[in-house]
mmCIF file of C-alpha atoms and ligand atoms in Angstrom:
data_model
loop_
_atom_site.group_PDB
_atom_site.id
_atom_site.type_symbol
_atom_site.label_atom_id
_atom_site.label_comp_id
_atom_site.label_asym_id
_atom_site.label_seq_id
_atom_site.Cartn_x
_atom_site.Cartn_y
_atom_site.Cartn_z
ATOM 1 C CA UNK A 107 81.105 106.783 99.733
ATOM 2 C CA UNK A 108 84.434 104.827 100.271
ATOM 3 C CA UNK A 109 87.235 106.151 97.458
ATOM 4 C CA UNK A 110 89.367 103.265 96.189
ATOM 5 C CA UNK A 111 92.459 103.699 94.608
ATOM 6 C CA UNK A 112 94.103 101.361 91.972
ATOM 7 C CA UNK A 113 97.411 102.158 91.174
ATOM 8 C CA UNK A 114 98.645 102.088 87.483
ATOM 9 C CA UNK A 115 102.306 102.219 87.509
ATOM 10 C CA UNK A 116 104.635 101.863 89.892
ATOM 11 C CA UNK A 117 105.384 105.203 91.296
ATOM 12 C CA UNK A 118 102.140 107.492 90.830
ATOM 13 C CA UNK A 119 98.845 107.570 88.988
ATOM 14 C CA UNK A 120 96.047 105.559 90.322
ATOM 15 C CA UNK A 121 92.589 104.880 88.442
ATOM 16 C CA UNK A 122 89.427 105.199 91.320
ATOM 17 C CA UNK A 123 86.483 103.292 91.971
ATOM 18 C CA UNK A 124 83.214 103.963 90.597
ATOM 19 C CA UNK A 125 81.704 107.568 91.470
ATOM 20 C CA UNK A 126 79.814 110.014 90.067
ATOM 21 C CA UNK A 127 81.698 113.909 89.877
ATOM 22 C CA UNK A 128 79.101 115.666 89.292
ATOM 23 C CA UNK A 129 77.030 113.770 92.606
ATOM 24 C CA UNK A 130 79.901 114.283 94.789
ATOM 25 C CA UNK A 131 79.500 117.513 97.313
ATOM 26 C CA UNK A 132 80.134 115.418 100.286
ATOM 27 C CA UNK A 133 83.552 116.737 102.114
ATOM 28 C CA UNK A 134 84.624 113.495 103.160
ATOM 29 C CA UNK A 135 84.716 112.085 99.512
ATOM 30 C CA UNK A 136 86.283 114.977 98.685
ATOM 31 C CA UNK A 137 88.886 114.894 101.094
ATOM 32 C CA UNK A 138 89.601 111.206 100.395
ATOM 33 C CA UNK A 139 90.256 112.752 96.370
ATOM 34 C CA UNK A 140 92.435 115.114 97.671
ATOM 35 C CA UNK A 141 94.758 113.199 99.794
ATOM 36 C CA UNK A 142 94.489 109.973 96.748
ATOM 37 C CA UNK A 143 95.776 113.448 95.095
ATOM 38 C CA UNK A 144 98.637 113.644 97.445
ATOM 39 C CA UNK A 145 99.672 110.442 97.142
ATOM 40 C CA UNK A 146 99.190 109.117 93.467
ATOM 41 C CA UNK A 147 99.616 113.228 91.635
ATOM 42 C CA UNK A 148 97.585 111.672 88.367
ATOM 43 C CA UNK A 149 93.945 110.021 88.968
ATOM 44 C CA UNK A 150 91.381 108.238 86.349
ATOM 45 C CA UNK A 151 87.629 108.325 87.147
ATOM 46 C CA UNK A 152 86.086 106.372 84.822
ATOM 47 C CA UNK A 153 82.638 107.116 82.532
ATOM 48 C CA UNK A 154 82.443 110.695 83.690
ATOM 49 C CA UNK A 155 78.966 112.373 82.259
ATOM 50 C CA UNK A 156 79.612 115.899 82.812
ATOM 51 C CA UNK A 157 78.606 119.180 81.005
ATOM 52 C CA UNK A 158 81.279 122.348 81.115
ATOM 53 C CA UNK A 159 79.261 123.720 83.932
ATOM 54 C CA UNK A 160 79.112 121.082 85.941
ATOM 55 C CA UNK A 161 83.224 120.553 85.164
ATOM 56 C CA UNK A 162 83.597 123.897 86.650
ATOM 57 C CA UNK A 163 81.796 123.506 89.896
ATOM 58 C CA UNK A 164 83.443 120.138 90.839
ATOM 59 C CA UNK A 165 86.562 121.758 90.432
ATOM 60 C CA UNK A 166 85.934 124.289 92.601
ATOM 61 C CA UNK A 167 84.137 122.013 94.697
ATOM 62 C CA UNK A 168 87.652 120.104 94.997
ATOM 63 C CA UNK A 169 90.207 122.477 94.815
ATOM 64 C CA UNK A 170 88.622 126.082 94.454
ATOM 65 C CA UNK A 171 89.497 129.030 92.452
ATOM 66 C CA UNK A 172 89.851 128.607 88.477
ATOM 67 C CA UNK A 173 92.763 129.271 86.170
ATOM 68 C CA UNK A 174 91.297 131.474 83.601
ATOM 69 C CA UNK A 175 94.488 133.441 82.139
ATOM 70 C CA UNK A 176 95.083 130.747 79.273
ATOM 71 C CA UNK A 177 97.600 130.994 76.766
ATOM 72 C CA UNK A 178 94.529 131.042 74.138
ATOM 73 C CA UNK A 179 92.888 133.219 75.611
ATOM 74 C CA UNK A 180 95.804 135.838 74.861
ATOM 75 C CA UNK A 181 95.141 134.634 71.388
ATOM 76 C CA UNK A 182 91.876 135.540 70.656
ATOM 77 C CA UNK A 183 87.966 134.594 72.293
ATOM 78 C CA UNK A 184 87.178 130.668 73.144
ATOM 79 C CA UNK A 185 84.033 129.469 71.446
ATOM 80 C CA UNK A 186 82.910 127.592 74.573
ATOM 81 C CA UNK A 187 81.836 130.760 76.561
ATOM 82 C CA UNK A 188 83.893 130.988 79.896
ATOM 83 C CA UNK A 189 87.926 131.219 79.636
ATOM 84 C CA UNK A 190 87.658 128.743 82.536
ATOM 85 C CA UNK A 191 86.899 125.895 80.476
ATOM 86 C CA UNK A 192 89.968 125.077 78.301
ATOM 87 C CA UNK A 193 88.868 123.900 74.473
ATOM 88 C CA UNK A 194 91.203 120.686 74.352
ATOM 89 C CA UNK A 195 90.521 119.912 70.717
ATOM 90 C CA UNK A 196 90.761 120.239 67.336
ATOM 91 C CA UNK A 197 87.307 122.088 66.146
ATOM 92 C CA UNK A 198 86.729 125.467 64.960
ATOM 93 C CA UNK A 199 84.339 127.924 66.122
ATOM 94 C CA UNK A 200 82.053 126.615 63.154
ATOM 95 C CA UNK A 201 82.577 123.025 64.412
ATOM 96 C CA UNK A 202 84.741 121.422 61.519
ATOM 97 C CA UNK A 203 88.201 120.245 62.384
ATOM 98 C CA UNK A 204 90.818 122.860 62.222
ATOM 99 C CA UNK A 205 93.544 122.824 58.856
ATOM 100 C CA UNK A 206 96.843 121.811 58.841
ATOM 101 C CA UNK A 207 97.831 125.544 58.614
ATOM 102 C CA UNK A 208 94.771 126.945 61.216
ATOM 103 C CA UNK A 209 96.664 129.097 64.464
ATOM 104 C CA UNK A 210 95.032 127.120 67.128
ATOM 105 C CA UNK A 211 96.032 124.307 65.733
ATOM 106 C CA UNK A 212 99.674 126.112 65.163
ATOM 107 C CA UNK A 213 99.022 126.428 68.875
ATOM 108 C CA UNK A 214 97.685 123.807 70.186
ATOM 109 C CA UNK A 215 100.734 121.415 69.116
ATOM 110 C CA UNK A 216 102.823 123.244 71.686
ATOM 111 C CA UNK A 217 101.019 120.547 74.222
ATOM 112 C CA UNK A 218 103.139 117.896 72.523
ATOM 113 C CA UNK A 219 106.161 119.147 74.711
ATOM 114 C CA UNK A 220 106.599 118.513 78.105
ATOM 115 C CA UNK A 221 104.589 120.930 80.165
ATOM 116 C CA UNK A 222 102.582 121.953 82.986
ATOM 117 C CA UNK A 223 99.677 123.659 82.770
ATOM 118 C CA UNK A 224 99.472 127.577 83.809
ATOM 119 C CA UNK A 225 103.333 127.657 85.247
ATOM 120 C CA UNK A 226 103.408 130.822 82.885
ATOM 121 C CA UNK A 227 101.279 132.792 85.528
ATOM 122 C CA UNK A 228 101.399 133.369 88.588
ATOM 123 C CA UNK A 229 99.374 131.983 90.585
ATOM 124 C CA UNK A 230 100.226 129.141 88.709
ATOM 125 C CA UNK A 231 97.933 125.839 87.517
ATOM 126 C CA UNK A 232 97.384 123.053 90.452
ATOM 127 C CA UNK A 233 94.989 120.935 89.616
ATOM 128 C CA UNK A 234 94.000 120.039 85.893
ATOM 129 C CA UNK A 235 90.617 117.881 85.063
ATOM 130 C CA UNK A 236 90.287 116.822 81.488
ATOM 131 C CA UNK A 237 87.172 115.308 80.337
ATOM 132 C CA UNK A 238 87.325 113.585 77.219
ATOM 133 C CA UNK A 239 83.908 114.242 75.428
ATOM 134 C CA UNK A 240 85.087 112.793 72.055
ATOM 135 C CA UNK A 241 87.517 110.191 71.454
ATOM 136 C CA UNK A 242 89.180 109.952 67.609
ATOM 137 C CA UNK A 243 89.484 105.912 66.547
ATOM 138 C CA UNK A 244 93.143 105.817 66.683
ATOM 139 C CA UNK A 245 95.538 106.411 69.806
ATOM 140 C CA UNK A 246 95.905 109.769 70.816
ATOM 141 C CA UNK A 247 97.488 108.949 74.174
ATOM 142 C CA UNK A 248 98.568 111.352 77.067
ATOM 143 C CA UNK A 249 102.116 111.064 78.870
ATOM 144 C CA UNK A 250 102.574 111.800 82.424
ATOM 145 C CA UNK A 251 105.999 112.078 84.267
ATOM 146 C CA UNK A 252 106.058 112.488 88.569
ATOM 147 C CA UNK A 253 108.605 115.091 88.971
ATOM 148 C CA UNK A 254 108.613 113.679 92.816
ATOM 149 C CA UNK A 255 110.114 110.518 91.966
ATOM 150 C CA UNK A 256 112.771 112.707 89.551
ATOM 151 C CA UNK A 257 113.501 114.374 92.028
ATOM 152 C CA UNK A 258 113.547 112.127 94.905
ATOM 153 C CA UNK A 259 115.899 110.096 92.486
ATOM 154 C CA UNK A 260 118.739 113.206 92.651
ATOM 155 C CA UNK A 261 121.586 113.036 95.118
ATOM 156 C CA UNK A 262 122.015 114.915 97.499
ATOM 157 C CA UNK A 263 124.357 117.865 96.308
ATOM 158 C CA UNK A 264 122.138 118.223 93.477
ATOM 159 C CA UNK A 265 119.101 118.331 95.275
ATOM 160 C CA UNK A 266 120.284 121.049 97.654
ATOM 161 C CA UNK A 267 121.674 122.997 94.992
ATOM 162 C CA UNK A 268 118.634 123.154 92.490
ATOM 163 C CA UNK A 269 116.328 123.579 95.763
ATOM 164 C CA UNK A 270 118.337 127.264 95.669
ATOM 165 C CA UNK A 271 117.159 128.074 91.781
ATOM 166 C CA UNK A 272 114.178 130.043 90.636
ATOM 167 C CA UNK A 273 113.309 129.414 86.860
ATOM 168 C CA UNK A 274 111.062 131.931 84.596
ATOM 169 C CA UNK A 275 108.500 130.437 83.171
ATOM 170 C CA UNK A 276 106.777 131.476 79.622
ATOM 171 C CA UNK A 277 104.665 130.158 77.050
ATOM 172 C CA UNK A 278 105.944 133.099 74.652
ATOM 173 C CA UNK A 279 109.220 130.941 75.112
ATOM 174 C CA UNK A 280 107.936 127.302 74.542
ATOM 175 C CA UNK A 281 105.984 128.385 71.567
ATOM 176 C CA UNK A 282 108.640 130.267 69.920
ATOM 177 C CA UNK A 283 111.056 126.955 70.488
ATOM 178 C CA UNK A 284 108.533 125.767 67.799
ATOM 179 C CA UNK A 285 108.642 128.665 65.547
ATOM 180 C CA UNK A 286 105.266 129.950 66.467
ATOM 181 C CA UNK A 287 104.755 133.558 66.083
ATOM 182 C CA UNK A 288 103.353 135.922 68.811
ATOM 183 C CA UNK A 289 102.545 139.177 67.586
ATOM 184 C CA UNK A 290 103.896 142.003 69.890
ATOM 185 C CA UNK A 291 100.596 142.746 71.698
ATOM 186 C CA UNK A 292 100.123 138.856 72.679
ATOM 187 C CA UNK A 293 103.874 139.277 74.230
ATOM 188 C CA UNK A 294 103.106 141.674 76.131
ATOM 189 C CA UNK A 295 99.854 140.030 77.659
ATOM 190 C CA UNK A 296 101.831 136.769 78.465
ATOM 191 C CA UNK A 297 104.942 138.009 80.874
ATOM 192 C CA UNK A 298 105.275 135.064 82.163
ATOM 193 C CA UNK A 299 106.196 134.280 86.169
ATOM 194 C CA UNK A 300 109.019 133.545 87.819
ATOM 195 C CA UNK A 301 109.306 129.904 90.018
ATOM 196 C CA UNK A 302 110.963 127.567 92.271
ATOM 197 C CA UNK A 303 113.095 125.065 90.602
ATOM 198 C CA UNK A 304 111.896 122.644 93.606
ATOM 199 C CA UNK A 305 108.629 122.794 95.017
ATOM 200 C CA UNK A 306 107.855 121.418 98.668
ATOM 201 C CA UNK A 307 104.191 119.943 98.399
ATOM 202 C CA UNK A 308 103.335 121.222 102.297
ATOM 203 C CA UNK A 309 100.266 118.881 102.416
ATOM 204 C CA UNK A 310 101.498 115.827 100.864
ATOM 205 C CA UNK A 311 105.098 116.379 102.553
ATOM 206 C CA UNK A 312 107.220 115.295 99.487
ATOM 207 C CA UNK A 313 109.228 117.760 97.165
ATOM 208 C CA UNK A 314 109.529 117.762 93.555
ATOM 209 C CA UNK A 315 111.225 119.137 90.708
ATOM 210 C CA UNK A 316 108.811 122.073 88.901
ATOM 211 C CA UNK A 317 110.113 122.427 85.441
ATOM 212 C CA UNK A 318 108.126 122.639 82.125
ATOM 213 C CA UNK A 319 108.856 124.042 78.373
ATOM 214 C CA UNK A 320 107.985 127.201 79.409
ATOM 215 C CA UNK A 321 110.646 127.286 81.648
ATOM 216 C CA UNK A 322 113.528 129.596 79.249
ATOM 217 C CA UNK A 323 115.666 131.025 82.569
ATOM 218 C CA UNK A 324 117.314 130.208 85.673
ATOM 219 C CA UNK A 325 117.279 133.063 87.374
ATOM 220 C CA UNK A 326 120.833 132.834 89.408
ATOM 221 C CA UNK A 327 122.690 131.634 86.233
ATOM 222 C CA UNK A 328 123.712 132.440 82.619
ATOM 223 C CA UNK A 329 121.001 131.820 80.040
ATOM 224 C CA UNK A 330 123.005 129.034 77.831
ATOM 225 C CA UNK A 331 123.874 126.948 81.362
ATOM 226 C CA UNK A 332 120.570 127.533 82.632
ATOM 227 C CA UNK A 333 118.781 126.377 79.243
ATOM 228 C CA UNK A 334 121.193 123.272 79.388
ATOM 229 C CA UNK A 335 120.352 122.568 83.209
ATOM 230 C CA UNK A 336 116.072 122.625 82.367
ATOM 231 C CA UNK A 337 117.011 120.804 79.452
ATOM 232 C CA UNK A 338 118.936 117.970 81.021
ATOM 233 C CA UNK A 339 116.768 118.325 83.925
ATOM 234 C CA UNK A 340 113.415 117.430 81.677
ATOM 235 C CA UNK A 341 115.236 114.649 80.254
ATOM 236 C CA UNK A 342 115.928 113.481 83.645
ATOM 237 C CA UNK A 343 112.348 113.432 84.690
ATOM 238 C CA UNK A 344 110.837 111.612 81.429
ATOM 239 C CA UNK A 345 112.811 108.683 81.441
ATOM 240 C CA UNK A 346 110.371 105.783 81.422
ATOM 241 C CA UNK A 347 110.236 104.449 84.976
ATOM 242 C CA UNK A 348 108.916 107.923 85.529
ATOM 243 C CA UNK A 349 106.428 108.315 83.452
ATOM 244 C CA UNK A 350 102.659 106.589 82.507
ATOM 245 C CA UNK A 351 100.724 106.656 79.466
ATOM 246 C CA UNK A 352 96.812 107.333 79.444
ATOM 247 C CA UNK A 353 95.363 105.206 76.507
ATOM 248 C CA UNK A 354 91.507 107.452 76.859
ATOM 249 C CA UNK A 355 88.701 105.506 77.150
ATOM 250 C CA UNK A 356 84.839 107.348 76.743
ATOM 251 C CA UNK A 357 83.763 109.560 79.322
ATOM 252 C CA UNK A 358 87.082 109.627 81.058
ATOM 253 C CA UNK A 359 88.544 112.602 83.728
ATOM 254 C CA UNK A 360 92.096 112.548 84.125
ATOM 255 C CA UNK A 361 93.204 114.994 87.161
ATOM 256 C CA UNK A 362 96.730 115.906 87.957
ATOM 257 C CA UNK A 363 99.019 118.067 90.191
ATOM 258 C CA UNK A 364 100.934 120.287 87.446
ATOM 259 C CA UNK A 365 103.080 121.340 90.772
ATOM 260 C CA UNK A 366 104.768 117.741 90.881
ATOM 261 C CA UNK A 367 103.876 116.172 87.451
ATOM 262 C CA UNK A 368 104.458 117.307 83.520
ATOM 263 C CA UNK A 369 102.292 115.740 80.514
ATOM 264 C CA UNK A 370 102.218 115.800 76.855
ATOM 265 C CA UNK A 371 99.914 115.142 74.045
ATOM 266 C CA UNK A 372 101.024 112.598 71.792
ATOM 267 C CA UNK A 373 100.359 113.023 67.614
ATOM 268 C CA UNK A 374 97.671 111.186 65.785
ATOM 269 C CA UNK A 375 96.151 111.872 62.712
ATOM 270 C CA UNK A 376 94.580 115.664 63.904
ATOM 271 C CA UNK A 377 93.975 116.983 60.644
ATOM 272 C CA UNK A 378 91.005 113.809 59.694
ATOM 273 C CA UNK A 379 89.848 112.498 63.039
ATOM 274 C CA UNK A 380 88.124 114.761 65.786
ATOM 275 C CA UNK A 381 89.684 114.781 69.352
ATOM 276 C CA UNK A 382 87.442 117.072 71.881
ATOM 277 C CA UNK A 383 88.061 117.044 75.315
ATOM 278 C CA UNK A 384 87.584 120.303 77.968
ATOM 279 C CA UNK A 385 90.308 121.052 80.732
ATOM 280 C CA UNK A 386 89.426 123.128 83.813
ATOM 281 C CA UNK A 387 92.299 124.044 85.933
ATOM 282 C CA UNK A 388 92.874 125.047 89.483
ATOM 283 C CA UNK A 389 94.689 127.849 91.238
ATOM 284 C CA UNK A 390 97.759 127.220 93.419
ATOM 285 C CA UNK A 391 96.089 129.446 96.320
ATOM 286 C CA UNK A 392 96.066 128.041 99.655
ATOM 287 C CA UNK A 393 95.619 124.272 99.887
ATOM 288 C CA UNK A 394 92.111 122.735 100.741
ATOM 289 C CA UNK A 395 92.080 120.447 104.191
ATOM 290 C CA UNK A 396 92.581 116.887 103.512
ATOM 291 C CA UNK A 397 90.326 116.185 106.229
ATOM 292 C CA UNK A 398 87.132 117.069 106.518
HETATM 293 C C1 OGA B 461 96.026 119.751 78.422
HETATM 294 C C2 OGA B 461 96.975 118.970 77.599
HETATM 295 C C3 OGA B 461 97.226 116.921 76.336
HETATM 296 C C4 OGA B 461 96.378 116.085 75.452
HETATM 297 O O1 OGA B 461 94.816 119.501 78.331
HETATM 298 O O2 OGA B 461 96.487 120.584 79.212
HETATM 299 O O3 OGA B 461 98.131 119.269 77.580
HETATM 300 O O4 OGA B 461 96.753 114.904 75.215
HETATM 301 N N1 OGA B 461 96.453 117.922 76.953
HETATM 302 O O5 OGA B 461 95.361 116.595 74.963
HETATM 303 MN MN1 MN B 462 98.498 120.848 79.211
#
């Protein structure tokens, strides 16, 4: 089936025509995703139906091997039965919503900073696909910013000179930023991996900044100017003609490239209306063709 692409802002995220994930084996669709991937970074498909298994396989189906080394998982055991599927929400094991004071919800505000998914381990996160399964009444909006057009954006002597950095990335660190406490044994299960400042997307032949919360440390200078350069950096690549908001809609999937784009949650009223949605996330192995 033809893939059309709408774009929704003027440098990246496109929304696609109608299709059916959990229908689609065929490799030419699936190449046609991939390279709308290439160019756009952030794609909508539209009234998803889609159970966690069937979230797993299309992602594999599209872009292979699963992330399953989550921060929560470090934290203690998901109540949705694989590690693979991320639990995006804010429901307990015994299905009410979680208190102001619960851990995972402690936890799960961390996604209000700019991130990428899995850039604490190594291999990192590529492709995240969040479903939303149930939306609250009020907005509870995601932001997107493409680190490509950041980046593309820099001059030259900056570009060079960042392309030469390596940054360490940890969740330990973006957590702690917010006063949440690890206790030594999570530490030591969450290292943490070390990455390029600028990654070269081979496939889609653009580069783009790579930087996240979790990144605490450039490796090749002193922690306070490093700190400062992420920091400035981050602002940099959030200014608004970089980034999109996703107002959800039912049934949703939102994909993105966490090599060349960061997102945040924004805050609603978490503690009285229920927000589920499930994130499966891809391995940055070796790239898929973009032909069939
Ligand atoms: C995620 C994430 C943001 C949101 O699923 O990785 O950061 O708005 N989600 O739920
Ligand atoms: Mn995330």
């Amino acid at each position: 089936m033809p893939v059309k692409f709408t774009p929704l802002h003027q440098n990246f995220a496109a929304e696609v025509s109608t299709i059916s994930l959990r229908e689609t084996f065929d490799e030419s669709t699936l190449a046609e995703i991939r390279k709308g991937m290439d160019v756009y970074a952030v794609l909508v498909f539209r009234r998803q139906t889609l159970t966690d298994s069937e979230q797993m396989d299309f992602a594999q189906r599209l872009d292979g091997e699963l992330h399953s080394k989550t921060g929560a998982s470090a934290l203690g055991k998901t109540r949705l039965g694989s590690e693979a599927i991320a639990d995006i929400s804010n429901v307990s094991s015994e299905g009410s919503l979680l208190e102001q004071q619960d851990r995972k919800r402690l936890y799960s505000l961390g996604n209000r900073l700019w991130h990428t998914d899995a850039s604490f381990q190594d291999p990192a996160g590529r492709y995240s696909m969040l479903h939303a399964r149930a939306l609250p009444p009020v907005d509870a909006d995601t932001l997107f910013a493409d680190e490509r057009a950041a980046f593309d954006a820099l001059d030259d002597k900056t570009k060079t000179f960042l392309e030469g950095l390596t940054c360490h990335h940890s969740i330990v660190h973006s957590r702690q930023m917010l006063g949440f406490d690890f206790s030594d044994e999570e530490k030591l299960r969450l290292p943490g991996a070390f990455h390029p400042f600028v990654r070269n997307l081979k496939r889609a032949g653009r580069k783009s900044l790579y930087l996240a919360s979790h990144a605490g440390q450039v490796m090749e200078m002193s922690l306070p100017e490093g700190r400062l350069l992420i920091w400035e950096m981050i602002q940099h690549a959030t200014q608004p003609e970089f980034v999109y908001r996703h107002k959800w809609q039912d049934g949703d999937l939102v994909i993105w490239d966490n090599r060349c784009t960061m997102h945040r949650a924004t805050p609603f009223d978490d503690v009285k209306y229920r927000r589920e949605l499930r994130r499966v996330t891809t391995l940055d192995l070796v790239e898929a063709p973009a032909s069939p």
